[in-house]
């Protein structure tokens, strides 16, 4: 009855863990499922039924060493479960690497010895290896695993400590009793009891870990929702301020039209038009920023779905820095080229997520003093976005975007070069779409540069250059700025 209960439980645990792993991709369930499977194959060889027909012939066959080989495998899978369950790669990377190598070596040696015993029939060599190499070395790792488990900050280590102590106590006592016959009962009964207690503890631990993962995911979602709401509130308040300022300026103009002479009226009209242009610029920028933020959030979302905590936190930190840079830049009419390139680097590091980090992005500053050059904030982002989604998206193979800054006399030149499909083919692809959305990025950019030139008495401009190879095939696009 005890054997039947244990084998049924192991089979159910194996199937349940495999189903959960296929849904969640959590390696804790994979390794625990494999541990239950190999332990089940070991327990099958100890069946109390049909002993004369199954057990004794198996013990005298060329596969008799599977008794020890299966123990090496399921104990190794159990330690792989410990690694994944406790996130040792995060908390104890050196020990995790050492343990991983140790398990690979042990499984490799056991596999070679098992094959050797099948071929030669000499099972004593596997017995010697199991008792005098595997058991002592594994015991050392068990003791150290218990020690470091108590240092895990999220209390998962307590499940490992209790499960390991219960399982190893009964397992070692079963081994001792099988050799010394001290208890007068079947030694495997103690082993079965250890399996049952250990399984109960670890299943509870897996449930607790799932709860921790779920709580962490919900907290991350709540933080993102909170940031979105705060950004929306900032945009709404900014829009209200713009509308209020516009209404005030309109009122001032009406009063000036009624009271001022023609010369003063003309002067006020020019001032008003300048203010309107500035307000329009602010309005355009307030429309562009949500689009910018939406793209970045979409890029990060995949890691939250896949529950990749490290990458999600890493890119959320970059995203928060990007948001801070955008908000800081929105307070002024212009920023330095150095700040603009920092924003673009942050933007590309996030956009590159959706391209599986396949975009080769680089900036060559060529010792130009870019901190002293003023440009409209976020002026380069629309061109980078066009290069990504219209130039590189449909390109096979290597994808490259390069920004290069150079100095010629008193003129600074900046170029953005991609090796995409070219503007002509990109326009053909857009023309084929049944739904065509008007792109406002370049229109906004032209208006912003025009306002910047008017205000600063400068002559900033940009041009597109289509790149072709010797066979007149499109090999990319370059945008050249003269600053």
GROMACS .gro file of C-alpha atoms in nm:
model
  483
    1UNK     CA    1   0.000   0.000   0.000
    2UNK     CA    2   0.282   0.244   0.085
    3UNK     CA    3   0.464   0.164  -0.243
    4UNK     CA    4   0.143   0.216  -0.443
    5UNK     CA    5   0.076   0.547  -0.268
    6UNK     CA    6   0.430   0.675  -0.338
    7UNK     CA    7   0.436   0.571  -0.705
    8UNK     CA    8   0.092   0.724  -0.767
    9UNK     CA    9   0.199   1.048  -0.600
   10UNK     CA   10   0.523   1.066  -0.797
   11UNK     CA   11   0.340   1.011  -1.126
   12UNK     CA   12   0.085   1.281  -1.043
   13UNK     CA   13   0.357   1.526  -0.933
   14UNK     CA   14   0.551   1.460  -1.255
   15UNK     CA   15   0.252   1.526  -1.482
   16UNK     CA   16   0.138   1.828  -1.280
   17UNK     CA   17   0.484   1.987  -1.280
   18UNK     CA   18   0.525   1.933  -1.656
   19UNK     CA   19   0.187   2.095  -1.726
   20UNK     CA   20   0.270   2.395  -1.506
   21UNK     CA   21   0.615   2.429  -1.668
   22UNK     CA   22   0.464   2.432  -2.018
   23UNK     CA   23   0.238   2.718  -1.911
   24UNK     CA   24   0.475   2.923  -1.693
   25UNK     CA   25   0.824   2.827  -1.824
   26UNK     CA   26   0.942   2.821  -1.462
   27UNK     CA   27   1.244   2.586  -1.447
   28UNK     CA   28   1.166   2.500  -1.084
   29UNK     CA   29   0.871   2.292  -1.206
   30UNK     CA   30   1.074   2.136  -1.490
   31UNK     CA   31   1.351   2.008  -1.264
   32UNK     CA   32   1.112   1.897  -0.989
   33UNK     CA   33   0.904   1.711  -1.248
   34UNK     CA   34   1.216   1.536  -1.383
   35UNK     CA   35   1.322   1.452  -1.028
   36UNK     CA   36   0.985   1.284  -0.966
   37UNK     CA   37   1.009   1.097  -1.298
   38UNK     CA   38   1.353   0.944  -1.234
   39UNK     CA   39   1.263   0.874  -0.872
   40UNK     CA   40   0.951   0.698  -1.001
   41UNK     CA   41   1.164   0.476  -1.229
   42UNK     CA   42   1.382   0.387  -0.930
   43UNK     CA   43   1.082   0.304  -0.711
   44UNK     CA   44   0.935   0.090  -0.988
   45UNK     CA   45   1.236  -0.141  -0.962
   46UNK     CA   46   1.147  -0.193  -0.593
   47UNK     CA   47   0.791  -0.311  -0.656
   48UNK     CA   48   0.663  -0.554  -0.389
   49UNK     CA   49   0.450  -0.727  -0.654
   50UNK     CA   50   0.571  -1.002  -0.890
   51UNK     CA   51   0.907  -1.020  -0.713
   52UNK     CA   52   0.999  -1.353  -0.866
   53UNK     CA   53   0.894  -1.245  -1.217
   54UNK     CA   54   1.028  -0.885  -1.223
   55UNK     CA   55   1.245  -0.777  -0.930
   56UNK     CA   56   1.484  -1.072  -0.903
   57UNK     CA   57   1.540  -1.110  -1.279
   58UNK     CA   58   1.608  -0.736  -1.304
   59UNK     CA   59   1.856  -0.748  -1.013
   60UNK     CA   60   2.050  -1.021  -1.193
   61UNK     CA   61   2.036  -0.864  -1.540
   62UNK     CA   62   2.293  -0.650  -1.723
   63UNK     CA   63   2.082  -0.346  -1.625
   64UNK     CA   64   2.112  -0.406  -1.252
   65UNK     CA   65   2.330  -0.096  -1.209
   66UNK     CA   66   2.027   0.118  -1.293
   67UNK     CA   67   1.954   0.086  -0.920
   68UNK     CA   68   2.249   0.321  -0.856
   69UNK     CA   69   2.239   0.514  -1.183
   70UNK     CA   70   1.878   0.627  -1.127
   71UNK     CA   71   1.972   0.751  -0.779
   72UNK     CA   72   2.252   0.963  -0.926
   73UNK     CA   73   2.012   1.111  -1.184
   74UNK     CA   74   1.719   1.191  -0.954
   75UNK     CA   75   1.948   1.336  -0.686
   76UNK     CA   76   2.112   1.556  -0.952
   77UNK     CA   77   1.769   1.671  -1.074
   78UNK     CA   78   1.678   1.749  -0.713
   79UNK     CA   79   1.983   1.976  -0.683
   80UNK     CA   80   1.896   2.142  -1.014
   81UNK     CA   81   1.557   2.209  -0.859
   82UNK     CA   82   1.730   2.367  -0.557
   83UNK     CA   83   1.925   2.600  -0.791
   84UNK     CA   84   1.619   2.720  -0.977
   85UNK     CA   85   1.389   2.733  -0.674
   86UNK     CA   86   1.629   2.949  -0.468
   87UNK     CA   87   1.748   3.164  -0.762
   88UNK     CA   88   2.106   3.075  -0.671
   89UNK     CA   89   2.230   3.235  -0.992
   90UNK     CA   90   2.118   3.568  -0.845
   91UNK     CA   91   2.198   3.524  -0.476
   92UNK     CA   92   2.505   3.294  -0.489
   93UNK     CA   93   2.644   3.302  -0.847
   94UNK     CA   94   2.982   3.143  -0.763
   95UNK     CA   95   2.832   2.851  -0.573
   96UNK     CA   96   2.566   2.811  -0.842
   97UNK     CA   97   2.833   2.781  -1.112
   98UNK     CA   98   3.035   2.532  -0.904
   99UNK     CA   99   2.728   2.321  -0.826
  100UNK     CA  100   2.620   2.318  -1.191
  101UNK     CA  101   2.961   2.191  -1.304
  102UNK     CA  102   2.966   1.931  -1.026
  103UNK     CA  103   2.626   1.792  -1.131
  104UNK     CA  104   2.726   1.775  -1.499
  105UNK     CA  105   3.046   1.588  -1.408
  106UNK     CA  106   2.862   1.342  -1.180
  107UNK     CA  107   2.591   1.267  -1.435
  108UNK     CA  108   2.854   1.224  -1.710
  109UNK     CA  109   3.062   0.983  -1.498
  110UNK     CA  110   2.751   0.787  -1.396
  111UNK     CA  111   2.636   0.759  -1.758
  112UNK     CA  112   2.975   0.625  -1.871
  113UNK     CA  113   2.986   0.376  -1.582
  114UNK     CA  114   2.631   0.261  -1.648
  115UNK     CA  115   2.712   0.197  -2.014
  116UNK     CA  116   3.027   0.013  -1.904
  117UNK     CA  117   2.834  -0.214  -1.666
  118UNK     CA  118   2.580  -0.297  -1.938
  119UNK     CA  119   2.857  -0.399  -2.175
  120UNK     CA  120   3.082  -0.585  -1.928
  121UNK     CA  121   2.835  -0.699  -1.660
  122UNK     CA  122   3.078  -0.576  -1.390
  123UNK     CA  123   2.844  -0.392  -1.148
  124UNK     CA  124   3.086  -0.365  -0.856
  125UNK     CA  125   3.261  -0.062  -1.007
  126UNK     CA  126   2.933   0.135  -1.003
  127UNK     CA  127   2.867   0.030  -0.643
  128UNK     CA  128   3.213   0.155  -0.544
  129UNK     CA  129   3.162   0.486  -0.725
  130UNK     CA  130   2.819   0.537  -0.571
  131UNK     CA  131   2.917   0.469  -0.209
  132UNK     CA  132   3.266   0.618  -0.201
  133UNK     CA  133   3.244   0.907  -0.450
  134UNK     CA  134   2.889   1.020  -0.518
  135UNK     CA  135   2.739   0.984  -0.169
  136UNK     CA  136   3.028   1.164   0.017
  137UNK     CA  137   3.058   1.449  -0.234
  138UNK     CA  138   2.681   1.495  -0.255
  139UNK     CA  139   2.660   1.501   0.126
  140UNK     CA  140   2.904   1.793   0.134
  141UNK     CA  141   2.687   1.989  -0.109
  142UNK     CA  142   2.373   1.900   0.090
  143UNK     CA  143   2.524   2.043   0.408
  144UNK     CA  144   2.638   2.361   0.236
  145UNK     CA  145   2.302   2.397   0.057
  146UNK     CA  146   2.126   2.389   0.394
  147UNK     CA  147   2.366   2.656   0.523
  148UNK     CA  148   2.317   2.902   0.236
  149UNK     CA  149   1.942   2.837   0.215
  150UNK     CA  150   1.901   3.016   0.548
  151UNK     CA  151   2.053   3.330   0.390
  152UNK     CA  152   1.790   3.359   0.114
  153UNK     CA  153   1.596   3.682   0.189
  154UNK     CA  154   1.248   3.570   0.069
  155UNK     CA  155   1.207   3.274   0.312
  156UNK     CA  156   1.213   3.017   0.029
  157UNK     CA  157   1.523   2.868   0.190
  158UNK     CA  158   1.321   2.740   0.485
  159UNK     CA  159   1.129   2.505   0.257
  160UNK     CA  160   1.457   2.368   0.122
  161UNK     CA  161   1.604   2.325   0.472
  162UNK     CA  162   1.301   2.135   0.604
  163UNK     CA  163   1.260   1.925   0.287
  164UNK     CA  164   1.632   1.840   0.262
  165UNK     CA  165   1.660   1.744   0.629
  166UNK     CA  166   1.349   1.522   0.621
  167UNK     CA  167   1.437   1.356   0.292
  168UNK     CA  168   1.805   1.294   0.370
  169UNK     CA  169   1.736   1.171   0.722
  170UNK     CA  170   1.501   0.901   0.603
  171UNK     CA  171   1.704   0.828   0.287
  172UNK     CA  172   2.030   0.777   0.478
  173UNK     CA  173   1.855   0.577   0.747
  174UNK     CA  174   1.701   0.359   0.476
  175UNK     CA  175   2.047   0.307   0.327
  176UNK     CA  176   2.192   0.228   0.668
  177UNK     CA  177   1.910  -0.014   0.751
  178UNK     CA  178   1.948  -0.191   0.415
  179UNK     CA  179   2.312  -0.261   0.506
  180UNK     CA  180   2.280  -0.325   0.882
  181UNK     CA  181   1.922  -0.465   0.904
  182UNK     CA  182   1.883  -0.277   1.233
  183UNK     CA  183   1.508  -0.206   1.231
  184UNK     CA  184   1.371  -0.546   1.141
  185UNK     CA  185   1.137  -0.397   0.882
  186UNK     CA  186   1.160  -0.324   0.511
  187UNK     CA  187   1.430  -0.049   0.475
  188UNK     CA  188   1.256   0.109   0.176
  189UNK     CA  189   0.960   0.200   0.399
  190UNK     CA  190   1.175   0.470   0.561
  191UNK     CA  191   1.277   0.595   0.217
  192UNK     CA  192   0.910   0.613   0.108
  193UNK     CA  193   0.823   0.813   0.420
  194UNK     CA  194   1.106   1.056   0.339
  195UNK     CA  195   0.977   1.095  -0.017
  196UNK     CA  196   0.623   1.170   0.104
  197UNK     CA  197   0.733   1.430   0.361
  198UNK     CA  198   0.980   1.593   0.121
  199UNK     CA  199   0.716   1.611  -0.155
  200UNK     CA  200   0.466   1.779   0.075
  201UNK     CA  201   0.722   2.041   0.182
  202UNK     CA  202   0.847   2.116  -0.172
  203UNK     CA  203   0.499   2.135  -0.325
  204UNK     CA  204   0.409   2.388  -0.056
  205UNK     CA  205   0.733   2.572  -0.137
  206UNK     CA  206   0.653   2.580  -0.509
  207UNK     CA  207   0.310   2.717  -0.431
  208UNK     CA  208   0.464   2.986  -0.213
  209UNK     CA  209   0.712   3.079  -0.487
  210UNK     CA  210   0.431   3.108  -0.742
  211UNK     CA  211   0.260   3.345  -0.500
  212UNK     CA  212   0.579   3.555  -0.471
  213UNK     CA  213   0.615   3.570  -0.850
  214UNK     CA  214   0.249   3.669  -0.889
  215UNK     CA  215   0.279   3.940  -0.623
  216UNK     CA  216   0.593   4.079  -0.786
  217UNK     CA  217   0.425   4.083  -1.128
  218UNK     CA  218   0.120   4.263  -0.988
  219UNK     CA  219   0.341   4.520  -0.813
  220UNK     CA  220   0.529   4.587  -1.139
  221UNK     CA  221   0.200   4.634  -1.325
  222UNK     CA  222   0.074   4.871  -1.056
  223UNK     CA  223   0.393   5.078  -1.081
  224UNK     CA  224   0.356   5.105  -1.458
  225UNK     CA  225  -0.011   5.201  -1.429
  226UNK     CA  226   0.080   5.464  -1.171
  227UNK     CA  227   0.352   5.609  -1.395
  228UNK     CA  228   0.110   5.616  -1.689
  229UNK     CA  229  -0.146   5.802  -1.484
  230UNK     CA  230   0.112   6.052  -1.363
  231UNK     CA  231   0.232   6.110  -1.721
  232UNK     CA  232  -0.126   6.154  -1.840
  233UNK     CA  233  -0.190   6.405  -1.562
  234UNK     CA  234   0.125   6.597  -1.656
  235UNK     CA  235   0.015   6.612  -2.020
  236UNK     CA  236  -0.334   6.728  -1.927
  237UNK     CA  237  -0.204   6.999  -1.693
  238UNK     CA  238   0.045   7.113  -1.955
  239UNK     CA  239  -0.228   7.133  -2.218
  240UNK     CA  240  -0.448   7.338  -1.985
  241UNK     CA  241  -0.161   7.578  -1.920
  242UNK     CA  242  -0.108   7.617  -2.294
  243UNK     CA  243  -0.476   7.688  -2.350
  244UNK     CA  244  -0.477   7.940  -2.066
  245UNK     CA  245  -0.167   8.116  -2.196
  246UNK     CA  246  -0.315   8.123  -2.546
  247UNK     CA  247  -0.638   8.275  -2.419
  248UNK     CA  248  -0.444   8.539  -2.226
  249UNK     CA  249  -0.236   8.628  -2.531
  250UNK     CA  250  -0.549   8.656  -2.745
  251UNK     CA  251  -0.698   8.892  -2.489
  252UNK     CA  252  -0.381   9.103  -2.485
  253UNK     CA  253  -0.386   9.124  -2.863
  254UNK     CA  254  -0.748   9.238  -2.871
  255UNK     CA  255  -0.673   9.515  -2.621
  256UNK     CA  256  -0.366   9.617  -2.821
  257UNK     CA  257  -0.569   9.633  -3.143
  258UNK     CA  258  -0.812   9.871  -2.980
  259UNK     CA  259  -0.564  10.106  -2.809
  260UNK     CA  260  -0.238  10.108  -3.002
  261UNK     CA  261  -0.120  10.299  -3.307
  262UNK     CA  262  -0.029  10.117  -3.629
  263UNK     CA  263   0.339  10.093  -3.545
  264UNK     CA  264   0.274   9.958  -3.199
  265UNK     CA  265   0.008   9.730  -3.341
  266UNK     CA  266   0.256   9.584  -3.589
  267UNK     CA  267   0.511   9.533  -3.313
  268UNK     CA  268   0.256   9.359  -3.094
  269UNK     CA  269   0.142   9.144  -3.385
  270UNK     CA  270   0.498   9.020  -3.443
  271UNK     CA  271   0.539   8.947  -3.074
  272UNK     CA  272   0.207   8.767  -3.066
  273UNK     CA  273   0.293   8.555  -3.368
  274UNK     CA  274   0.622   8.458  -3.205
  275UNK     CA  275   0.438   8.356  -2.888
  276UNK     CA  276   0.183   8.159  -3.089
  277UNK     CA  277   0.466   7.979  -3.269
  278UNK     CA  278   0.624   7.890  -2.936
  279UNK     CA  279   0.292   7.768  -2.796
  280UNK     CA  280   0.236   7.559  -3.108
  281UNK     CA  281   0.582   7.410  -3.066
  282UNK     CA  282   0.501   7.320  -2.706
  283UNK     CA  283   0.171   7.168  -2.817
  284UNK     CA  284   0.340   6.959  -3.086
  285UNK     CA  285   0.596   6.837  -2.836
  286UNK     CA  286   0.323   6.745  -2.588
  287UNK     CA  287   0.164   6.533  -2.864
  288UNK     CA  288   0.491   6.365  -2.953
  289UNK     CA  289   0.591   6.266  -2.599
  290UNK     CA  290   0.294   6.027  -2.540
  291UNK     CA  291   0.377   5.852  -2.867
  292UNK     CA  292   0.739   5.824  -2.755
  293UNK     CA  293   0.639   5.682  -2.413
  294UNK     CA  294   0.387   5.437  -2.565
  295UNK     CA  295   0.654   5.283  -2.790
  296UNK     CA  296   0.895   5.244  -2.499
  297UNK     CA  297   0.633   5.076  -2.276
  298UNK     CA  298   0.542   4.831  -2.553
  299UNK     CA  299   0.910   4.735  -2.581
  300UNK     CA  300   0.935   4.655  -2.207
  301UNK     CA  301   0.601   4.474  -2.187
  302UNK     CA  302   0.738   4.150  -2.336
  303UNK     CA  303   0.971   4.090  -2.038
  304UNK     CA  304   0.686   4.143  -1.794
  305UNK     CA  305   0.481   3.886  -1.986
  306UNK     CA  306   0.773   3.639  -1.993
  307UNK     CA  307   0.838   3.714  -1.623
  308UNK     CA  308   1.206   3.790  -1.687
  309UNK     CA  309   1.262   3.993  -1.370
  310UNK     CA  310   1.621   4.099  -1.428
  311UNK     CA  311   1.566   4.236  -1.776
  312UNK     CA  312   1.233   4.393  -1.682
  313UNK     CA  313   1.393   4.583  -1.391
  314UNK     CA  314   1.697   4.674  -1.606
  315UNK     CA  315   1.488   4.824  -1.885
  316UNK     CA  316   1.239   4.985  -1.643
  317UNK     CA  317   1.534   5.172  -1.494
  318UNK     CA  318   1.635   5.288  -1.841
  319UNK     CA  319   1.273   5.380  -1.912
  320UNK     CA  320   1.247   5.592  -1.595
  321UNK     CA  321   1.572   5.769  -1.688
  322UNK     CA  322   1.432   5.827  -2.039
  323UNK     CA  323   1.109   5.976  -1.898
  324UNK     CA  324   1.309   6.205  -1.670
  325UNK     CA  325   1.519   6.325  -1.965
  326UNK     CA  326   1.205   6.391  -2.173
  327UNK     CA  327   1.039   6.587  -1.894
  328UNK     CA  328   1.353   6.790  -1.834
  329UNK     CA  329   1.385   6.869  -2.204
  330UNK     CA  330   1.021   6.983  -2.223
  331UNK     CA  331   1.098   7.275  -1.991
  332UNK     CA  332   1.327   7.445  -2.239
  333UNK     CA  333   1.314   7.540  -2.605
  334UNK     CA  334   1.648   7.371  -2.676
  335UNK     CA  335   1.902   7.136  -2.523
  336UNK     CA  336   2.264   7.054  -2.598
  337UNK     CA  337   2.348   6.803  -2.871
  338UNK     CA  338   2.519   6.596  -2.602
  339UNK     CA  339   2.191   6.565  -2.408
  340UNK     CA  340   2.000   6.490  -2.728
  341UNK     CA  341   2.235   6.200  -2.811
  342UNK     CA  342   2.203   6.064  -2.456
  343UNK     CA  343   1.824   6.054  -2.499
  344UNK     CA  344   1.859   5.880  -2.835
  345UNK     CA  345   2.093   5.620  -2.681
  346UNK     CA  346   1.835   5.547  -2.409
  347UNK     CA  347   1.557   5.534  -2.668
  348UNK     CA  348   1.750   5.287  -2.886
  349UNK     CA  349   1.839   5.061  -2.594
  350UNK     CA  350   1.465   5.021  -2.528
  351UNK     CA  351   1.352   4.999  -2.894
  352UNK     CA  352   1.618   4.733  -2.954
  353UNK     CA  353   1.424   4.497  -2.726
  354UNK     CA  354   1.162   4.444  -2.996
  355UNK     CA  355   1.439   4.364  -3.244
  356UNK     CA  356   1.596   4.104  -3.009
  357UNK     CA  357   1.902   4.330  -2.973
  358UNK     CA  358   1.981   4.282  -3.345
  359UNK     CA  359   2.019   4.652  -3.423
  360UNK     CA  360   2.388   4.754  -3.438
  361UNK     CA  361   2.356   5.113  -3.312
  362UNK     CA  362   2.657   5.342  -3.265
  363UNK     CA  363   2.739   5.710  -3.224
  364UNK     CA  364   3.071   5.853  -3.349
  365UNK     CA  365   3.133   6.194  -3.188
  366UNK     CA  366   3.480   6.247  -3.342
  367UNK     CA  367   3.597   6.474  -3.056
  368UNK     CA  368   3.342   6.742  -3.147
  369UNK     CA  369   3.242   6.966  -2.856
  370UNK     CA  370   2.877   6.862  -2.871
  371UNK     CA  371   2.801   7.007  -2.527
  372UNK     CA  372   2.820   7.360  -2.673
  373UNK     CA  373   2.582   7.295  -2.967
  374UNK     CA  374   2.215   7.372  -2.907
  375UNK     CA  375   1.936   7.182  -3.087
  376UNK     CA  376   1.557   7.152  -3.045
  377UNK     CA  377   1.477   6.880  -2.792
  378UNK     CA  378   1.397   6.533  -2.934
  379UNK     CA  379   1.466   6.653  -3.288
  380UNK     CA  380   1.644   6.329  -3.391
  381UNK     CA  381   1.391   6.079  -3.256
  382UNK     CA  382   1.148   6.082  -3.556
  383UNK     CA  383   1.434   6.002  -3.795
  384UNK     CA  384   1.556   5.713  -3.578
  385UNK     CA  385   1.200   5.582  -3.557
  386UNK     CA  386   1.154   5.603  -3.935
  387UNK     CA  387   1.483   5.420  -3.987
  388UNK     CA  388   1.367   5.142  -3.754
  389UNK     CA  389   1.011   5.084  -3.869
  390UNK     CA  390   1.028   5.180  -4.237
  391UNK     CA  391   1.390   5.098  -4.321
  392UNK     CA  392   1.515   4.811  -4.103
  393UNK     CA  393   1.193   4.628  -4.009
  394UNK     CA  394   1.166   4.450  -4.347
  395UNK     CA  395   1.539   4.403  -4.398
  396UNK     CA  396   1.690   4.057  -4.360
  397UNK     CA  397   2.032   4.007  -4.208
  398UNK     CA  398   2.249   4.272  -4.041
  399UNK     CA  399   2.070   4.589  -3.929
  400UNK     CA  400   2.279   4.902  -3.866
  401UNK     CA  401   2.206   5.258  -3.758
  402UNK     CA  402   2.500   5.497  -3.723
  403UNK     CA  403   2.504   5.858  -3.601
  404UNK     CA  404   2.819   6.053  -3.684
  405UNK     CA  405   2.909   6.408  -3.579
  406UNK     CA  406   3.183   6.598  -3.761
  407UNK     CA  407   3.325   6.951  -3.770
  408UNK     CA  408   3.411   7.144  -4.086
  409UNK     CA  409   3.534   7.501  -4.032
  410UNK     CA  410   3.260   7.661  -3.820
  411UNK     CA  411   2.990   7.419  -3.929
  412UNK     CA  412   2.883   7.107  -3.743
  413UNK     CA  413   2.743   6.822  -3.947
  414UNK     CA  414   2.543   6.530  -3.814
  415UNK     CA  415   2.436   6.228  -4.019
  416UNK     CA  416   2.200   5.940  -3.942
  417UNK     CA  417   2.269   5.641  -4.167
  418UNK     CA  418   2.079   5.312  -4.185
  419UNK     CA  419   2.122   5.011  -4.412
  420UNK     CA  420   1.747   4.958  -4.456
  421UNK     CA  421   1.534   4.893  -4.764
  422UNK     CA  422   1.540   5.256  -4.882
  423UNK     CA  423   1.271   5.525  -4.897
  424UNK     CA  424   1.128   5.421  -5.234
  425UNK     CA  425   1.050   5.067  -5.129
  426UNK     CA  426   0.927   5.186  -4.789
  427UNK     CA  427   0.681   5.422  -4.962
  428UNK     CA  428   0.565   5.136  -5.185
  429UNK     CA  429   0.496   4.924  -4.877
  430UNK     CA  430   0.296   5.206  -4.719
  431UNK     CA  431   0.098   5.251  -5.042
  432UNK     CA  432  -0.005   4.884  -5.035
  433UNK     CA  433  -0.165   4.915  -4.692
  434UNK     CA  434  -0.543   4.943  -4.689
  435UNK     CA  435  -0.527   5.179  -4.391
  436UNK     CA  436  -0.294   5.475  -4.432
  437UNK     CA  437  -0.213   5.693  -4.135
  438UNK     CA  438  -0.065   6.033  -4.202
  439UNK     CA  439   0.282   6.068  -4.055
  440UNK     CA  440   0.324   6.397  -3.870
  441UNK     CA  441   0.681   6.338  -3.747
  442UNK     CA  442   0.864   6.516  -4.032
  443UNK     CA  443   0.603   6.792  -4.049
  444UNK     CA  444   0.652   6.859  -3.677
  445UNK     CA  445   1.029   6.851  -3.724
  446UNK     CA  446   1.022   7.105  -4.011
  447UNK     CA  447   0.807   7.343  -3.808
  448UNK     CA  448   1.026   7.310  -3.500
  449UNK     CA  449   1.348   7.373  -3.694
  450UNK     CA  450   1.184   7.669  -3.867
  451UNK     CA  451   1.087   7.820  -3.531
  452UNK     CA  452   1.432   7.748  -3.389
  453UNK     CA  453   1.601   7.920  -3.684
  454UNK     CA  454   1.372   8.221  -3.654
  455UNK     CA  455   1.430   8.261  -3.283
  456UNK     CA  456   1.807   8.202  -3.283
  457UNK     CA  457   1.891   8.360  -3.621
  458UNK     CA  458   2.039   8.027  -3.732
  459UNK     CA  459   2.019   7.826  -4.050
  460UNK     CA  460   1.970   7.466  -3.933
  461UNK     CA  461   1.855   7.232  -4.209
  462UNK     CA  462   1.846   6.866  -4.307
  463UNK     CA  463   1.834   6.665  -4.629
  464UNK     CA  464   1.764   6.301  -4.722
  465UNK     CA  465   2.014   6.104  -4.930
  466UNK     CA  466   1.915   5.768  -5.081
  467UNK     CA  467   2.204   5.521  -5.083
  468UNK     CA  468   2.261   5.273  -5.371
  469UNK     CA  469   2.522   5.010  -5.449
  470UNK     CA  470   2.705   4.963  -5.779
  471UNK     CA  471   2.404   4.774  -5.920
  472UNK     CA  472   2.171   5.063  -5.838
  473UNK     CA  473   2.004   4.866  -5.560
  474UNK     CA  474   1.887   5.058  -5.254
  475UNK     CA  475   2.117   4.992  -4.956
  476UNK     CA  476   1.985   5.243  -4.705
  477UNK     CA  477   1.913   5.606  -4.628
  478UNK     CA  478   2.115   5.891  -4.481
  479UNK     CA  479   1.979   6.208  -4.319
  480UNK     CA  480   2.232   6.491  -4.305
  481UNK     CA  481   2.193   6.784  -4.068
  482UNK     CA  482   2.386   7.110  -4.105
  483UNK     CA  483   2.398   7.282  -3.765
   0.00000   0.00000   0.00000
